[in-house]
Short mmCIF file of C-alpha atoms and ligand atoms in Angstrom, two decimals:
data_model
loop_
_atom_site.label_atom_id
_atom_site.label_comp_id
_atom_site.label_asym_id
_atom_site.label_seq_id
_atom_site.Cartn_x
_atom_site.Cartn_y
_atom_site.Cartn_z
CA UNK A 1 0.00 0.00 0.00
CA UNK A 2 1.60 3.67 -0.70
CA UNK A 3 1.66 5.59 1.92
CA UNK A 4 2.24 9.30 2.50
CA UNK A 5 5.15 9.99 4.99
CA UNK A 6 8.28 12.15 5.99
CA UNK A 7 11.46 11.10 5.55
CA UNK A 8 15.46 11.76 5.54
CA UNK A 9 17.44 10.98 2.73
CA UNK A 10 20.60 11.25 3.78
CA UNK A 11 22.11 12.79 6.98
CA UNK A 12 22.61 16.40 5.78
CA UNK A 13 19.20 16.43 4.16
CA UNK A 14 15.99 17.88 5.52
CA UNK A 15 13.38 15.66 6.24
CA UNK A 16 10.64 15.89 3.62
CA UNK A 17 7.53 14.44 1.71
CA UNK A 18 8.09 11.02 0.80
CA UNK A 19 6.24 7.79 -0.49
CA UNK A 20 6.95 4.17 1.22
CA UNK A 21 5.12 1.08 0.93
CA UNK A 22 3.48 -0.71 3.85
CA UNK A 23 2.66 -4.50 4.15
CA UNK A 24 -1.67 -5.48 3.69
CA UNK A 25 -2.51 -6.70 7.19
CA UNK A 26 -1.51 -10.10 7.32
CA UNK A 27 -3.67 -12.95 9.58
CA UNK A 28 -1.83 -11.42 12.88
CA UNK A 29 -1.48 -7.47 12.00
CA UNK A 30 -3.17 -4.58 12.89
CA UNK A 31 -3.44 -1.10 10.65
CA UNK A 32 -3.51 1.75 11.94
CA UNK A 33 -4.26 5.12 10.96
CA UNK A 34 -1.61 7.10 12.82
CA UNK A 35 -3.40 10.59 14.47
CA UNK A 36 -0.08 11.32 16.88
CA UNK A 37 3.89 10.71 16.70
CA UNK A 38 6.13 12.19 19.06
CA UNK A 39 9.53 13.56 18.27
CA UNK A 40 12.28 11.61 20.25
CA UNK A 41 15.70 13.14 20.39
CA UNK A 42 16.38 9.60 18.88
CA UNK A 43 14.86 10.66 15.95
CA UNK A 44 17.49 13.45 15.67
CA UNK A 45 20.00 11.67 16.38
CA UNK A 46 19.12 8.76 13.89
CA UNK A 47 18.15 10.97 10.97
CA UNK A 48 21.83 12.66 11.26
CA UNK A 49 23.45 9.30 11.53
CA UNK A 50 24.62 10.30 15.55
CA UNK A 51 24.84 6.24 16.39
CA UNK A 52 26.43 5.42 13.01
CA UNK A 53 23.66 2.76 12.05
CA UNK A 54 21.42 5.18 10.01
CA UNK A 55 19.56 3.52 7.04
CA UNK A 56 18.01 5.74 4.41
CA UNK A 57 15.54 6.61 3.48
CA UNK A 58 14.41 6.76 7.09
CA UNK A 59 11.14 7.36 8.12
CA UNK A 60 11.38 8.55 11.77
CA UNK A 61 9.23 8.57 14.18
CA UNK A 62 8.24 5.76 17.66
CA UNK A 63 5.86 7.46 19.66
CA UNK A 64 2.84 6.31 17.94
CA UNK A 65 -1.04 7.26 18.64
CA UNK A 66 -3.85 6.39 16.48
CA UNK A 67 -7.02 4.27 15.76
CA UNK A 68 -7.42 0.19 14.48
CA UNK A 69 -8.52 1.05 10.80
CA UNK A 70 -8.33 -2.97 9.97
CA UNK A 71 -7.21 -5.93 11.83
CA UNK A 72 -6.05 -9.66 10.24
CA UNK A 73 -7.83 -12.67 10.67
CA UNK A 74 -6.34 -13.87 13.78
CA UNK A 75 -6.11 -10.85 15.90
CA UNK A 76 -7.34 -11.51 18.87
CA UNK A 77 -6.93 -8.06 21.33
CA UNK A 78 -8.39 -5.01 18.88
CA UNK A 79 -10.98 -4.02 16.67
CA UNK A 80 -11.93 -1.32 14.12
CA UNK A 81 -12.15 2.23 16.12
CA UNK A 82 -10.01 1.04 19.15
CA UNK A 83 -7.25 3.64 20.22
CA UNK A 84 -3.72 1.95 20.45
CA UNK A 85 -0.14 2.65 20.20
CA UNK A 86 2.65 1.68 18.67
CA UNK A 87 6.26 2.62 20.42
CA UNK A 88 9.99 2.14 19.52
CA UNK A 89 9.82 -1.77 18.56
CA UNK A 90 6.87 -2.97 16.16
CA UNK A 91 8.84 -7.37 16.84
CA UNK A 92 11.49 -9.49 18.23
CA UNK A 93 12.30 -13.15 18.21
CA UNK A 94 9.76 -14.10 20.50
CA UNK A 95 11.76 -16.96 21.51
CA UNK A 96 14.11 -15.93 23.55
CA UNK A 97 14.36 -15.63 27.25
CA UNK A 98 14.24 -11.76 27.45
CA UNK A 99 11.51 -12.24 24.81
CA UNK A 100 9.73 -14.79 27.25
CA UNK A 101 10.20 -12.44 30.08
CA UNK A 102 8.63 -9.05 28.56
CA UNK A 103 11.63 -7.88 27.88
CA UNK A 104 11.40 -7.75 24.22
CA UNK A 105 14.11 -5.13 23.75
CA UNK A 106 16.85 -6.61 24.81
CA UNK A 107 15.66 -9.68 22.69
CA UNK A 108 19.00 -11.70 22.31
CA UNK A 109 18.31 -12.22 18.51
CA UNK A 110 18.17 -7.93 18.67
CA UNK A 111 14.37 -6.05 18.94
CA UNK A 112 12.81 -4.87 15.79
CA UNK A 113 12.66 -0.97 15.78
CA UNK A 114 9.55 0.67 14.74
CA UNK A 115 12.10 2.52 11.89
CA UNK A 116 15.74 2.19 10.43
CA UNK A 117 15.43 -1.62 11.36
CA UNK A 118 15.27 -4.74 9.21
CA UNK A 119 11.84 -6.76 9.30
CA UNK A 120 12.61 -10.28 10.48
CA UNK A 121 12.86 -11.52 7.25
CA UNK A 122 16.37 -9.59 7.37
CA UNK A 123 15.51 -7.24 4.23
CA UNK A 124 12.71 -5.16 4.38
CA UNK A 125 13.71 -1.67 6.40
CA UNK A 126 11.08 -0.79 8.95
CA UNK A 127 8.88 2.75 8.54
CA UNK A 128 8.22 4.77 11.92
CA UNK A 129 5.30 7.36 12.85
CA UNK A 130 6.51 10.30 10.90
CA UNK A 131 3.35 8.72 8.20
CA UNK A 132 -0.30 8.50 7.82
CA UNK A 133 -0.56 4.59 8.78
CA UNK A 134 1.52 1.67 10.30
CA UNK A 135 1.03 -1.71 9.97
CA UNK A 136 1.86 -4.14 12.81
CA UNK A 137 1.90 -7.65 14.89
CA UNK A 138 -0.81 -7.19 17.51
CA UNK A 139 1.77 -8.34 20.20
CA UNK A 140 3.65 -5.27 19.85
CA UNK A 141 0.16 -2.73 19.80
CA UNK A 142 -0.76 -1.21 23.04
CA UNK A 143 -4.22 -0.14 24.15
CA UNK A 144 -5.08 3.09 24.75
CA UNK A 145 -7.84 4.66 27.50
CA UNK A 146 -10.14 6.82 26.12
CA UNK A 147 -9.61 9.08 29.24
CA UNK A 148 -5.87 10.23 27.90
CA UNK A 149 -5.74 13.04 25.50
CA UNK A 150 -4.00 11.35 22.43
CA UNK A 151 -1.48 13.82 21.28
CA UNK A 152 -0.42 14.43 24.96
CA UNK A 153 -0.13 10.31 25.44
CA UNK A 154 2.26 10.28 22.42
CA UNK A 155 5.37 10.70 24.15
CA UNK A 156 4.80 7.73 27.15
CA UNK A 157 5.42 5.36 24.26
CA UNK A 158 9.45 6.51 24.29
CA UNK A 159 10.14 9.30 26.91
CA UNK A 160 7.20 7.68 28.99
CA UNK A 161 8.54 4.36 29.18
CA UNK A 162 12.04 4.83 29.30
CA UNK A 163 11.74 6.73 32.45
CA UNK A 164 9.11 4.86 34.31
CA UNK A 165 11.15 1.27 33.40
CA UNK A 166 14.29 2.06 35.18
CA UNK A 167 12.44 4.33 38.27
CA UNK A 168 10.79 0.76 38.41
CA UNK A 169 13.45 -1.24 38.58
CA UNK A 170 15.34 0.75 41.29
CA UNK A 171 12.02 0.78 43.44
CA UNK A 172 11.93 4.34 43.37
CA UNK A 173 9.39 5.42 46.24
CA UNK A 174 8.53 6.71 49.07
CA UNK A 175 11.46 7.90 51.70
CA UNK A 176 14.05 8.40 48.75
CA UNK A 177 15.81 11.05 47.12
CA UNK A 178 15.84 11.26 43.12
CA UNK A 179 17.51 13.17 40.82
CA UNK A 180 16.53 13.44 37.57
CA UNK A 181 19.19 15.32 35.00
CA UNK A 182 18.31 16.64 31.80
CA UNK A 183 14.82 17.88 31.68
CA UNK A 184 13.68 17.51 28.20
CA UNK A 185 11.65 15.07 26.74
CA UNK A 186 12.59 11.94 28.47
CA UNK A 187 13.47 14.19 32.26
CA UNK A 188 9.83 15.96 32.03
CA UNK A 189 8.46 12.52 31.98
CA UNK A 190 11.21 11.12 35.06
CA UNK A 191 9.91 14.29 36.90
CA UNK A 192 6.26 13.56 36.95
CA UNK A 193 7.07 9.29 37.98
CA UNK A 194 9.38 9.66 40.60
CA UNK A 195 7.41 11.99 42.34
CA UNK A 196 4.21 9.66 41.46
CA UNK A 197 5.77 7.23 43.34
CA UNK A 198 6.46 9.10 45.96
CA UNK A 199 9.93 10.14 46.22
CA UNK A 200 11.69 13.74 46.64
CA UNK A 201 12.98 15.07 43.02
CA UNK A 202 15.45 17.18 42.72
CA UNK A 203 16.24 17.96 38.89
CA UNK A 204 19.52 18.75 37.49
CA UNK A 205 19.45 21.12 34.52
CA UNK A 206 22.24 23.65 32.46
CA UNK A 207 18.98 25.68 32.12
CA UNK A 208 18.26 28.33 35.02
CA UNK A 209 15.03 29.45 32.83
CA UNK A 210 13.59 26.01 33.58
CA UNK A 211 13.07 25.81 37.10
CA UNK A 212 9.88 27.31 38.06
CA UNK A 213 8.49 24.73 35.16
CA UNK A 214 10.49 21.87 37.12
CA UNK A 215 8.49 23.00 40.24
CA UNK A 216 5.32 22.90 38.38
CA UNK A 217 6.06 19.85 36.86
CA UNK A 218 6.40 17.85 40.31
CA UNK A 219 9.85 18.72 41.34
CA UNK A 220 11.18 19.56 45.08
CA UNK A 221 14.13 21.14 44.66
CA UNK A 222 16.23 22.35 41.02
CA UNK A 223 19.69 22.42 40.77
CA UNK A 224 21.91 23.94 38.34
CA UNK A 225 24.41 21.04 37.15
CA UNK A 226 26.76 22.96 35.64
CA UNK A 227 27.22 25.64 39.14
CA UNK A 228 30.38 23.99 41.06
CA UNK A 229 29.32 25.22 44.93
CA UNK A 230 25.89 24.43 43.73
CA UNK A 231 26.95 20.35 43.27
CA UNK A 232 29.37 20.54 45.95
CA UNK A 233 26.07 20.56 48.04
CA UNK A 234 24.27 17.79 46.44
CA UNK A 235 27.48 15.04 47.34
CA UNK A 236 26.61 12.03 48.90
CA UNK A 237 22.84 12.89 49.09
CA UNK A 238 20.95 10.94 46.35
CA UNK A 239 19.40 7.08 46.73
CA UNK A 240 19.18 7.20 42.73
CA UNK A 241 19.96 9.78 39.38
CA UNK A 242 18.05 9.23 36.10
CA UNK A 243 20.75 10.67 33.46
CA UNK A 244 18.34 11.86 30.45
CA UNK A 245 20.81 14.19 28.83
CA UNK A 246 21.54 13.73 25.23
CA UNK A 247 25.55 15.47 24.66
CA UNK A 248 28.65 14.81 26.56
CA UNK A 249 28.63 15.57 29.77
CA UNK A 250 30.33 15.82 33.18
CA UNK A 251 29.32 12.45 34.69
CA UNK A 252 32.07 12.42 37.88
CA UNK A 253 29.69 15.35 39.82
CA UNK A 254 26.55 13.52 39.50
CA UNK A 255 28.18 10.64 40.44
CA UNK A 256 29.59 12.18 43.52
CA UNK A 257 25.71 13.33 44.32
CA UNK A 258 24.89 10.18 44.80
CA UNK A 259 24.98 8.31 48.61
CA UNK A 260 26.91 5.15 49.48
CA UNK A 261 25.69 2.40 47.61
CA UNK A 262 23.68 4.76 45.63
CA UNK A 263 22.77 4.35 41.41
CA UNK A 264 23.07 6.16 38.33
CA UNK A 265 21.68 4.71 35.60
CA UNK A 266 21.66 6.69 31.94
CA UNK A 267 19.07 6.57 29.44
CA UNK A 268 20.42 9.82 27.43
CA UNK A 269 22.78 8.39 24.47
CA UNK A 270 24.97 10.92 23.24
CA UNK A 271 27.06 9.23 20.65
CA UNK A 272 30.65 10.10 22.15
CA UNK A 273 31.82 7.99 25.20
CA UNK A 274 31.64 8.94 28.64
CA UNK A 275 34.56 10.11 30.72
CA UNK A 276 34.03 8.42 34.30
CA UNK A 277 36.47 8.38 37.18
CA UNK A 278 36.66 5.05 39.57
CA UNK A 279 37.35 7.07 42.21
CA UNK A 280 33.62 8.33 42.42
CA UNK A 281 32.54 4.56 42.49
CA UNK A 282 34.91 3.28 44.39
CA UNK A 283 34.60 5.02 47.68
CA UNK A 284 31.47 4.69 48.13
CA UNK A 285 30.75 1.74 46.60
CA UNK A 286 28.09 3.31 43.84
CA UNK A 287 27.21 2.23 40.78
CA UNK A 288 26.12 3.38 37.02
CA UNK A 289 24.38 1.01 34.65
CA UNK A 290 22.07 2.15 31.77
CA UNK A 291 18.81 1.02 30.52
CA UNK A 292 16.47 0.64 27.19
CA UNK A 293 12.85 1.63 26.69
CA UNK A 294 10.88 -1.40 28.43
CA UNK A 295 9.45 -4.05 26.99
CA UNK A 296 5.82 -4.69 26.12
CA UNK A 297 4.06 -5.69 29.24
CA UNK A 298 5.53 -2.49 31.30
CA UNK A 299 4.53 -0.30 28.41
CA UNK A 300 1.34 -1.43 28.51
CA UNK A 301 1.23 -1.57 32.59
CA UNK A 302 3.34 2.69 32.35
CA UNK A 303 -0.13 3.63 29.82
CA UNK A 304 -2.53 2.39 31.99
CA UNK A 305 -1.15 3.67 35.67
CA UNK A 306 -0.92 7.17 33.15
CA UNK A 307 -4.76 6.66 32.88
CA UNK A 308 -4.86 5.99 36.45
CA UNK A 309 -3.04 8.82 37.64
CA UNK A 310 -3.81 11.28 34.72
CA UNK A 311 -0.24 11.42 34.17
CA UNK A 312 0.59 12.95 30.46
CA UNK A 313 3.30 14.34 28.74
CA UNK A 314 3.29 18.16 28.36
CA UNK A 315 3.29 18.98 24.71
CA UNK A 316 3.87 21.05 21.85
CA UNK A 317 1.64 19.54 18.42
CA UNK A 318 2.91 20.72 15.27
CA UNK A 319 2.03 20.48 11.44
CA UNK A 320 4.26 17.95 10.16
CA UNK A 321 5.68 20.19 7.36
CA UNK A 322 7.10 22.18 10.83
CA UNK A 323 9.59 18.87 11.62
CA UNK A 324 12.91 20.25 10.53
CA UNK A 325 12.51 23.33 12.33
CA UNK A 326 11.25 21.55 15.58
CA UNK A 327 14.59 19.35 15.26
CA UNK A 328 16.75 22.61 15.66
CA UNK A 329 14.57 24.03 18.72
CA UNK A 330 15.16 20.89 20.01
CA UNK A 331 18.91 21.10 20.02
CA UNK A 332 18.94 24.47 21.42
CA UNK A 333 16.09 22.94 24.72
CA UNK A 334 13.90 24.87 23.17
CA UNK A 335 10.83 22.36 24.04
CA UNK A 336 8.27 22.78 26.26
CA UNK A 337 8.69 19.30 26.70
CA UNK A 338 7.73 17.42 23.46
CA UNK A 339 6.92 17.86 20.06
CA UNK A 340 3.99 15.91 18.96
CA UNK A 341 3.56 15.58 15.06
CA UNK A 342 -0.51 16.23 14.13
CA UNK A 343 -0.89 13.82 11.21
CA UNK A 344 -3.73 15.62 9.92
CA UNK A 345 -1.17 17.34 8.46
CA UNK A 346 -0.12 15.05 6.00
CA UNK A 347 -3.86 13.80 4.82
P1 LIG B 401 15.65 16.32 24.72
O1 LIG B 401 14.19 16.55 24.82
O2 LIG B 401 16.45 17.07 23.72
O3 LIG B 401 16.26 16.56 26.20
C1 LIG B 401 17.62 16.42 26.47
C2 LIG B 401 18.00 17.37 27.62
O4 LIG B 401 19.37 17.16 27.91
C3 LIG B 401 17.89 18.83 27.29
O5 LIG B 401 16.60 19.33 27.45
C4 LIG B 401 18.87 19.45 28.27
O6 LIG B 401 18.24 19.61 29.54
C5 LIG B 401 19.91 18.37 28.42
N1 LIG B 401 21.10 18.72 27.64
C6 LIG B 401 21.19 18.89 26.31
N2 LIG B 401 22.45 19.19 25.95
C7 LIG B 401 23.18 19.19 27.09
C8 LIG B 401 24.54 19.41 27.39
N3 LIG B 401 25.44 19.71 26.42
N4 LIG B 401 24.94 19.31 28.69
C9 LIG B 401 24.07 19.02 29.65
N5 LIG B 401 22.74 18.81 29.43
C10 LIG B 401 22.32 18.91 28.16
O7 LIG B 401 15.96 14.79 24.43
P2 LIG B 401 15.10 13.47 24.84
O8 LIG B 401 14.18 13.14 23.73
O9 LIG B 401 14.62 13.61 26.21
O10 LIG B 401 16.26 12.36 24.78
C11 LIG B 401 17.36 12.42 25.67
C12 LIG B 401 18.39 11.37 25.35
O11 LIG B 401 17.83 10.08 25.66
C13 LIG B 401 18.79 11.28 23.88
O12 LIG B 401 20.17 11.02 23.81
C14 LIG B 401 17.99 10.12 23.35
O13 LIG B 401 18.57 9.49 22.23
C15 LIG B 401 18.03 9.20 24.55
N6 LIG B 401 16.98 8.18 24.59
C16 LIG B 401 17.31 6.98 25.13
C17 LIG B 401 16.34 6.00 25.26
C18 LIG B 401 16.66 4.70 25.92
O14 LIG B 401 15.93 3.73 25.74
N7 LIG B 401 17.70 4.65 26.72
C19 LIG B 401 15.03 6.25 24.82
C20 LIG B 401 14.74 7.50 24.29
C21 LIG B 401 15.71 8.47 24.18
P3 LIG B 401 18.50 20.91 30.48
O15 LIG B 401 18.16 22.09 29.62
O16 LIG B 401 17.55 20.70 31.59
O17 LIG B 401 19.93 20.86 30.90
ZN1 LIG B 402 12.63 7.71 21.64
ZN1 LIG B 403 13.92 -12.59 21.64
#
């Protein structure tokens, strides 16, 4: 089926109107028309070939909203009209024991990205949101309550998720101190968790301008990571850090915020490798590991304690045609905290 989308051509070139083909439902798929996509730093750093993997045309996009337009044969879980979601892997090996555990990105046969991925048959290159319909295995579609507002529940299917996953898996709560660094896409969403699960948030930002939006957006205390006596106070205070930001950094003074036995874990991927001193770990015995989206069940366990809690991202929707200009705001943290592509635009 042709379908209207956006895509890069290269690294240097814009991102524009393009045609790509998707796949007729098959007996397991689902189609959907696509009403949301979120922009990702990912995306940005995919389209310019950042990670060194890039695959063009590319069609980016993996924060996808929209409605069941068809369904195959044998799907089971969603019908015409239902509101789903598709986020940053559309399969996986489904085999495996991550894949038997729900942890379908860090399938050992390697997760299927929603775009600049190869299908499992090893040759056809996946599509992402950044297009007026998807096409997908109903394992890897989420449901959607009708109580969120679509184009702000966009972004939980990347920034949403990779947040909530590792705040999960360090039993955030109640009693602790977080710090969350980097508030963009991804940190807006690390704000509003941590402090849904009840722990104190500081956030660590290079942007003064930002706090009183920190404060609003669940935050205790803001701290300016880049201010030397400002750190200096923040040693040996922190249970656990969420590192969200997306360029080189200084690593060693966030380490040294944390407390004894205390954890760092990154989800920001800048492409250049990170300078870390032992010493920081060493002494007091802390750690840094990193962590990837989250697999299918969490996703679809973060969108429903989002309808729960009416947690949503806090948005900016744009005409697509507006993508390549929203990519350059975005460098500069000029978001307020996600783009959100309207697809209207592109009917
Ligand atoms: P974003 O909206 O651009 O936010 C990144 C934030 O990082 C900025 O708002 C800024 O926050 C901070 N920052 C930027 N440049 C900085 C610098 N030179 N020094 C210090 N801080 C800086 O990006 P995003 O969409 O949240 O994505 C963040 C990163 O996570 C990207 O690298 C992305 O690829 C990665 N990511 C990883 C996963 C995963 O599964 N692990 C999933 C999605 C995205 P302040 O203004 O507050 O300092
Ligand atoms: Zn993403
Ligand atoms: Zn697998």
């Amino acid at each position: 089926m042709p379908t209207k989308a956006y895509a890069a051509t290269s690294k240097t070139a814009p991102v524009g109107p393009f045609t790509i083909e998707r796949r007729e439902p098959r007996a397991n798929d689902v189609e959907i028309a696509i009403q949301y996509c979120g922009v990702c730093h990912s995306d940005l750093h995919q389209v310019r070939d950042e990670w060194g993997n890039a695959m063009y045309p590319m069609v980016p996009g993996h924060e996808i909203v929209g409605k069941v337009t068809r369904v195959g044969a044998g799907v089971k879980r969603f019908k015409v009209g239902d509101r789903v979601a598709v986020g940053c892997l559309v399969d996986s090996c489904r085999e495996c024991s991550a894949c038997k555990a729900g942890l379908e990105q860090y399938c050992e046969k390697g997760m299927i990205g929603t775009y600049n991925s190869y299908e499992a048959d090893g040759k056809t290159v996946t599509y992402g949101g950044s297009s007026e319909k998807i096409v997908a295995r109903e394992e890897f579609v989420l449901s959607v309550s009708d109580k969120l507002d679509p184009a702000r529940t966009a972004p939980l299917l990347c920034a949403g998720i990779t947040t909530y996953s590792p705040l999960r898996h360090a039993n955030v709560g109640k009693g602790q101190r977080v710090g969350v660094v980097g508030l963009g896409g991804l940190g807006h969403m690390g704000v509003k968790f941590a402090r849904a699960f009840g722990a104190e948030v500081t956030v660590f930002t290079t942007s003064a301008k930002k706090r009183a939006d920190a404060i609003a957006l669940g935050a205790h205390e803001v701290t300016i990571s880049t201010d030397a006596d400002a750190m200096s106070k923040q040693a040996g205070r922190f249970d656990f850090i969420l590192d969200t930001v997306s360029a080189p950094h200084d690593y060693d003074v966030l380490v040294n915020a944390l407390k004894r036995d205390g954890r760092m874990t990154l989800v920001g991927a800048p492409p250049t490798p990170a300078q870390i001193t032992g010493f920081g770990l060493i002494l007091q015995r802390r750690s840094i590991g990193g962590s990837l989206i989250g697999g299918l069940p969490e996703t679809q366990e973060m969108l429903d304690f989002c309808a729960k809690h009416e947690i949503v991202s806090d948005v900016e929707v744009i005409p697509i045609q507006e993508i390549n200009r929203a990519y350059e705001r975005m460098l500069k943290g000029d978001v307020k905290y996600r783009f959100v592509i309207d697809l209207a635009s592109l009917r």
